[in-house]
Coordinates of C-alpha atoms and ligand atoms in Angstrom, one line a residue:
X1 CA -2.6 -19.4 -20.7
X2 CA -3.0 -18.1 -24.3
X3 CA -3.8 -14.5 -23.5
X4 CA -0.5 -14.1 -21.7
X5 CA 1.5 -15.6 -24.6
X6 CA -0.3 -13.3 -27.0
X7 CA 0.7 -10.1 -25.3
X8 CA 4.2 -11.3 -24.9
X9 CA 4.6 -11.9 -28.6
X10 CA 2.7 -8.7 -29.6
X11 CA 4.4 -6.1 -27.7
X12 CA 8.0 -5.4 -27.0
X13 CA 7.7 -3.5 -23.7
X14 CA 8.9 -4.2 -20.2
X15 CA 6.6 -6.6 -18.3
X16 CA 5.5 -5.8 -14.8
X17 CA 3.6 -8.2 -12.6
X18 CA 1.5 -6.5 -9.8
X19 CA 0.1 -8.6 -7.0
X20 CA -2.9 -7.0 -5.3
X21 CA -3.7 -5.2 -8.6
X22 CA -7.4 -4.7 -7.7
X23 CA -6.5 -3.0 -4.4
X24 CA -6.5 0.7 -3.8
X25 CA -2.8 1.2 -4.1
X26 CA -2.3 -1.7 -6.6
X27 CA -4.7 -0.3 -9.1
X28 CA -3.2 3.1 -9.1
X29 CA 0.2 1.5 -9.6
X30 CA -1.2 -0.5 -12.5
X31 CA -2.5 2.7 -14.2
X32 CA 0.8 4.4 -13.8
X33 CA 2.8 1.5 -15.2
X34 CA 0.5 1.4 -18.2
X35 CA 1.2 5.1 -18.7
X36 CA 4.9 4.4 -18.5
X37 CA 4.5 1.9 -21.4
X38 CA 4.7 -1.4 -19.5
X39 CA 2.7 -4.5 -20.2
X40 CA 1.1 -5.3 -16.9
X41 CA -0.1 -8.6 -15.5
X42 CA -2.4 -7.9 -12.5
X43 CA -3.1 -10.6 -9.9
X44 CA -5.7 -10.4 -7.2
X45 CA -8.0 -12.7 -5.3
X46 CA -10.3 -9.8 -4.6
X47 CA -10.6 -10.5 -0.9
X48 CA -10.3 -6.8 -0.3
X49 CA -9.8 -5.3 -3.8
X50 CA -12.3 -4.8 -6.5
X51 CA -12.6 -5.1 -10.3
X52 CA -14.1 -1.7 -10.4
X53 CA -10.6 -0.3 -9.5
X54 CA -9.3 -1.8 -12.7
X55 CA -11.9 -0.3 -15.0
X56 CA -9.4 2.2 -16.4
X57 CA -6.7 -0.5 -17.0
X58 CA -9.1 -3.0 -18.5
X59 CA -10.7 -0.5 -20.9
X60 CA -7.7 1.6 -21.8
X61 CA -5.6 -0.9 -23.7
X62 CA -4.6 -4.5 -24.4
X63 CA -1.4 -4.2 -22.5
X64 CA -3.1 -5.2 -19.3
X65 CA -4.1 -8.7 -18.3
X66 CA -5.9 -9.6 -15.1
X67 CA -5.9 -13.0 -13.4
X68 CA -8.1 -13.7 -10.4
X69 CA -5.9 -15.9 -8.4
X70 CA -4.7 -16.5 -4.9
X71 CA -0.9 -16.1 -4.8
X72 CA -0.6 -18.5 -1.9
X73 CA -1.1 -21.1 -4.5
X74 CA 1.4 -21.5 -7.4
X75 CA 0.9 -19.2 -10.4
X76 CA 2.9 -19.8 -13.5
X77 CA 3.5 -17.3 -16.4
X78 CA 4.3 -19.6 -19.3
X79 CA 6.6 -18.3 -22.1
X80 CA 6.6 -14.8 -20.7
X81 CA 9.7 -13.0 -19.3
X82 CA 8.7 -10.9 -16.4
X83 CA 11.0 -7.9 -15.7
X84 CA 9.5 -6.4 -12.6
X85 CA 7.5 -7.9 -9.7
X86 CA 5.6 -5.5 -7.5
X87 CA 4.3 -7.5 -4.5
X88 CA 1.4 -5.5 -2.9
X89 CA -1.1 -8.3 -2.2
X90 CA -2.3 -8.2 1.4
X91 CA -5.2 -6.9 3.3
X92 CA -4.0 -3.5 4.7
X93 CA -6.6 -1.9 6.8
X94 CA -6.8 -2.9 10.5
X95 CA -10.5 -3.9 10.1
X96 CA -9.7 -6.1 7.0
X97 CA -6.6 -7.8 8.4
X98 CA -8.4 -8.6 11.7
X99 CA -11.3 -10.1 9.6
X100 CA -8.8 -12.0 7.4
X101 CA -6.1 -12.6 9.9
X102 CA -4.9 -16.0 8.8
X103 CA -5.2 -15.1 5.1
X104 CA -3.1 -12.0 5.8
X105 CA -0.4 -14.1 7.4
X106 CA -0.4 -16.6 4.6
X107 CA -0.2 -14.1 1.7
X108 CA 2.7 -12.3 3.4
X109 CA 4.6 -15.5 4.1
X110 CA 3.7 -18.1 1.4
X111 CA 2.5 -15.5 -1.1
X112 CA 5.8 -13.6 -0.7
X113 CA 7.8 -16.8 -1.1
X114 CA 6.0 -17.7 -4.3
X115 CA 6.6 -14.2 -5.7
X116 CA 10.2 -14.2 -4.7
X117 CA 10.7 -17.6 -6.4
X118 CA 9.1 -16.2 -9.5
X119 CA 11.4 -13.3 -9.4
X120 CA 14.4 -15.7 -9.1
X121 CA 13.1 -17.8 -12.0
X122 CA 12.6 -14.7 -14.2
X123 CA 15.6 -12.8 -12.9
X124 CA 13.1 -10.0 -12.3
X125 CA 13.6 -6.9 -10.0
X126 CA 11.4 -7.3 -6.9
X127 CA 9.6 -4.7 -4.8
X128 CA 8.0 -5.6 -1.5
X129 CA 5.3 -3.3 -0.3
X130 CA 5.9 -3.4 3.4
X131 CA 4.4 -1.1 6.0
X132 CA 5.0 1.5 8.7
X133 CA 3.4 -1.2 10.9
X134 CA 6.8 -2.9 10.9
X135 CA 7.7 -0.3 13.5
X136 CA 4.7 -1.3 15.7
X137 CA 4.0 1.3 18.4
X138 CA 7.2 3.1 17.9
X139 CA 9.4 4.4 20.7
X140 CA 11.7 6.3 18.3
X141 CA 10.1 9.3 16.6
X142 CA 10.1 10.0 13.7
X143 CA 10.9 6.5 12.5
X144 CA 14.1 6.0 10.4
X145 CA 14.6 2.7 8.5
X146 CA 17.3 1.7 11.0
X147 CA 14.7 1.5 13.9
X148 CA 13.8 -2.1 14.7
X149 CA 10.4 -1.4 16.0
X150 CA 8.2 -2.2 19.0
X151 CA 5.8 -4.9 17.9
X152 CA 3.5 -7.0 20.1
X153 CA 3.9 -10.4 18.5
X154 CA 0.8 -11.8 20.3
X155 CA -1.5 -8.9 19.8
X156 CA -4.4 -8.3 17.4
X157 CA -2.3 -6.4 14.9
X158 CA 0.5 -9.1 14.9
X159 CA -1.1 -10.9 11.9
X160 CA -0.2 -7.9 9.8
X161 CA 2.9 -6.5 11.6
X162 CA 4.7 -9.8 12.1
X163 CA 3.8 -11.3 8.7
X164 CA 5.1 -8.1 7.0
X165 CA 8.2 -8.3 9.1
X166 CA 8.6 -12.0 8.0
X167 CA 8.1 -10.9 4.4
X168 CA 10.9 -8.3 4.9
X169 CA 13.2 -10.9 6.4
X170 CA 12.5 -13.4 3.6
X171 CA 13.1 -10.7 1.0
X172 CA 16.4 -9.9 2.6
X173 CA 17.4 -13.6 2.5
X174 CA 16.6 -13.9 -1.2
X175 CA 18.7 -10.8 -1.8
X176 CA 21.6 -12.4 0.2
X177 CA 21.3 -16.0 -1.0
X178 CA 20.3 -15.6 -4.6
X179 CA 21.6 -12.0 -5.2
X180 CA 18.0 -11.1 -6.2
X181 CA 17.6 -7.4 -7.0
X182 CA 15.1 -6.5 -4.2
X183 CA 13.9 -3.4 -2.4
X184 CA 11.5 -3.1 0.5
X185 CA 9.2 0.0 0.8
X186 CA 7.7 0.8 4.2
X187 CA 4.5 2.5 3.2
X188 CA 3.0 5.0 5.6
X189 CA -0.8 5.9 5.7
X190 CA -1.7 6.5 2.1
X191 CA -5.1 7.9 0.9
X192 CA -6.9 8.9 -2.2
X193 CA -9.7 7.9 -4.6
X194 CA -10.6 4.2 -4.7
X195 CA -10.2 3.6 -1.0
X196 CA -13.1 1.3 0.0
X197 CA -15.9 3.0 1.8
X198 CA -16.1 0.3 4.5
X199 CA -12.5 -0.6 5.0
X200 CA -12.6 1.0 8.5
X201 CA -9.6 3.3 8.0
X202 CA -9.7 6.8 9.3
X203 CA -9.8 8.6 5.9
X204 CA -12.8 6.8 4.4
X205 CA -14.6 6.7 7.8
X206 CA -14.2 10.4 8.5
X207 CA -15.1 11.5 5.0
X208 CA -18.2 9.2 4.7
X209 CA -19.4 10.3 8.2
X210 CA -18.9 14.0 7.4
X211 CA -20.7 13.7 4.0
X212 CA -23.6 11.8 5.6
X213 CA -23.9 14.4 8.4
X214 CA -22.9 11.9 11.1
X215 CA -20.5 12.5 14.0
X216 CA -16.9 11.6 13.3
X217 CA -15.8 8.5 15.3
X218 CA -12.6 9.4 17.1
X219 CA -10.9 6.3 18.8
X220 CA -9.4 7.0 22.1
X221 CA -8.8 10.7 22.9
X222 CA -7.7 11.5 19.4
X223 CA -4.2 12.5 20.5
X224 CA -2.6 9.7 18.5
X225 CA -0.8 10.9 15.4
X226 CA -0.6 9.9 11.8
X227 CA 0.8 11.4 8.6
X228 CA -0.9 11.0 5.3
X229 CA 0.5 10.7 1.9
X230 CA -1.5 11.0 -1.3
X231 CA -1.6 7.9 -3.5
X232 CA 0.0 9.5 -6.6
X233 CA 3.0 10.5 -4.4
X234 CA 3.2 7.0 -3.0
X235 CA 3.2 5.5 -6.5
X236 CA 5.9 7.9 -7.6
X237 CA 8.0 6.7 -4.7
X238 CA 7.5 3.1 -5.6
X239 CA 8.5 3.7 -9.2
X240 CA 11.7 5.5 -8.2
X241 CA 12.5 2.7 -5.7
X242 CA 12.1 0.1 -8.5
X243 CA 13.8 1.9 -11.3
X244 CA 16.6 3.9 -9.7
X245 CA 19.9 2.2 -9.8
X246 CA 21.1 2.5 -6.2
X247 CA 18.1 0.8 -4.5
X248 CA 19.0 -2.9 -4.6
X249 CA 18.8 -4.5 -1.1
X250 CA 17.5 -1.3 0.4
X251 CA 14.6 -0.6 2.7
X252 CA 13.0 2.8 2.3
X253 CA 10.2 4.7 4.0
X254 CA 7.8 6.3 1.7
X255 CA 5.3 8.5 3.5
X256 CA 4.6 12.1 4.4
X257 CA 6.4 13.6 7.4
X258 CA 3.6 16.1 8.1
X259 CA 2.1 14.8 11.3
X260 CA -1.4 15.4 12.7
X261 CA -3.3 14.2 15.7
X262 CA -6.4 12.3 14.8
X263 CA -8.5 15.0 16.4
X264 CA -6.8 17.7 14.2
X265 CA -7.4 15.5 11.2
X266 CA -11.1 15.3 12.1
X267 CA -11.2 19.1 12.1
X268 CA -9.5 19.2 8.6
X269 CA -12.0 16.7 7.2
X270 CA -15.0 18.6 8.6
X271 CA -13.8 21.9 7.2
X272 CA -13.1 20.4 3.7
X273 CA -16.5 18.7 3.7
X274 CA -18.0 22.0 4.8
X275 CA -19.7 20.6 8.0
X276 CA -19.5 21.5 11.7
X277 CA -17.0 19.3 13.5
X278 CA -19.1 16.9 15.5
X279 CA -17.2 14.1 17.2
X280 CA -18.1 10.9 19.1
X281 CA -15.4 9.1 21.1
X282 CA -15.0 5.3 20.8
X283 CA -12.6 3.0 22.5
X284 CA -9.0 2.9 21.1
X285 CA -8.4 -0.5 19.4
X286 CA -5.7 -2.7 21.0
X287 CA -2.1 -1.8 20.2
X288 CA -3.1 1.2 18.1
X289 CA 0.2 3.1 17.7
X290 CA 0.3 6.3 19.7
X291 CA 2.6 8.1 17.2
X292 CA 3.6 7.5 13.6
X293 CA 5.7 9.7 11.3
X294 CA 8.2 8.7 8.7
X295 CA 11.8 9.9 8.6
X296 CA 12.2 10.3 4.9
X297 CA 15.8 11.4 4.7
X298 CA 16.8 8.2 2.9
X299 CA 14.1 8.6 0.3
X300 CA 15.2 12.2 -0.3
X301 CA 18.9 11.2 -0.8
X302 CA 18.4 7.9 -2.7
X303 CA 15.4 8.8 -4.8
X304 CA 15.2 12.6 -4.7
X305 CA 11.6 11.9 -3.5
X306 CA 9.4 13.8 -1.2
X307 CA 5.6 14.3 -1.3
X308 CA 4.5 16.9 -3.8
X309 CA 0.7 17.0 -3.2
X310 CA -0.6 18.9 -0.2
X311 CA -3.1 17.4 2.2
X312 CA -5.7 19.9 1.2
X313 CA -5.4 19.1 -2.5
X314 CA -5.2 15.4 -2.0
X315 CA -8.2 15.4 0.4
X316 CA -10.2 17.5 -2.0
X317 CA -9.8 14.9 -4.7
X318 CA -10.5 12.1 -2.3
X319 CA -13.6 13.8 -1.0
X320 CA -14.8 14.3 -4.6
X321 CA -14.4 10.6 -5.3
X322 CA -16.4 9.7 -2.2
X323 CA -19.2 12.1 -3.1
X324 CA -19.5 10.1 -6.4
X325 CA -19.3 6.7 -4.6
X326 CA -22.0 7.7 -2.1
X327 CA -24.4 9.2 -4.6
X328 CA -24.3 6.3 -7.1
Ligands
UDP1 N1 -9.3 6.0 13.8 C1 -10.3 6.8 14.4 N2 -11.5 6.7 13.9 C2 -11.9 5.9 12.9 C3 -10.9 5.1 12.3 C4 -9.6 5.2 12.8 O1 -10.0 7.6 15.3 O2 -13.1 5.9 12.5 C5 -7.9 6.2 14.3 C6 -7.2 4.8 14.6 O3 -7.5 4.5 15.9 C7 -5.7 5.2 14.4 C8 -5.8 6.2 13.2 O4 -7.1 6.7 13.2 O5 -5.2 5.8 15.5 C9 -5.5 5.6 11.9 O6 -6.2 4.5 11.7 P1 -6.3 3.7 10.4 O7 -7.2 2.5 10.6 O8 -6.6 4.6 9.2 O9 -4.9 3.1 10.1 P2 -3.6 2.7 11.0 O10 -2.7 3.9 10.9 O11 -4.1 2.4 12.4 O12 -3.1 1.5 10.3

């Protein structure tokens, strides 16, 4: 792998490896790490990510290297000492992980094991991007990290929920058995530019529908709640969780505690897109959580972190990016 050896010998900067680098969140993390002066190795099999997301990273400087690879197969970084492993690779939208259910389970199990082994080999700090889905359809509200969750292990979301829970358990065992420096971040609904138009999530669906003058598809009665964090805030939380000293072995929620019903959220999107609110009701998908809201007390104390970007500002930037995508 000559390119990798080259950047190792050329530049004396921390080396970060990001799995899922071509994804929505992964690509924003890559950009931020490059800004922080890291050399970044990006891995992706592009099953849901896209190379377009990495345009900035590829064009901006030589400190970024991308490898199209599936991390459920072995991947070796020869002669390169990796300092930080950010493990984000996994389909993350309900539509994508249903479509890629077995791949989702394998990347979160075998893929996570491969990345943890690499972290042991390189003595690298390790961050697992987990999910609020670890709480399933929660019976405790808002959700603190100490809540064990309410997950249907046989349901249609189990391929994601349970494989992320397995990834969390495996990460904890590597921390215990190998004293690996790990942290687990439970990521709550994150939005921003570079979300895929067709990934089926509520933010791209509602924005695209509003911009096209179509009715907004509300699943169920729209009384279910979510809270939305802007991608730059999420990335800031991930960086603090990796770099702050008191985070080894911890699990931390990173999300926005401002909670909205999906019907309220439809109204906000319609207003920001400057269209009349027009809704069509569709069936609620199986096991769709009725409520979701992070308790971020731990992030506040350990990381001094809380979201800084308002929903209005974040959505305005996101809507702008979708206007561009749809008019290209
Ligand atoms: N949802 C909706 N209409 C859509 C897409 C999603 O009403 O077109 C609802 C979905 O049922 C869920 C919430 O919005 O209650 C958030 O869904 P999303 O797929 O964004 O992510 P989730 O939080 O379920 O992982």
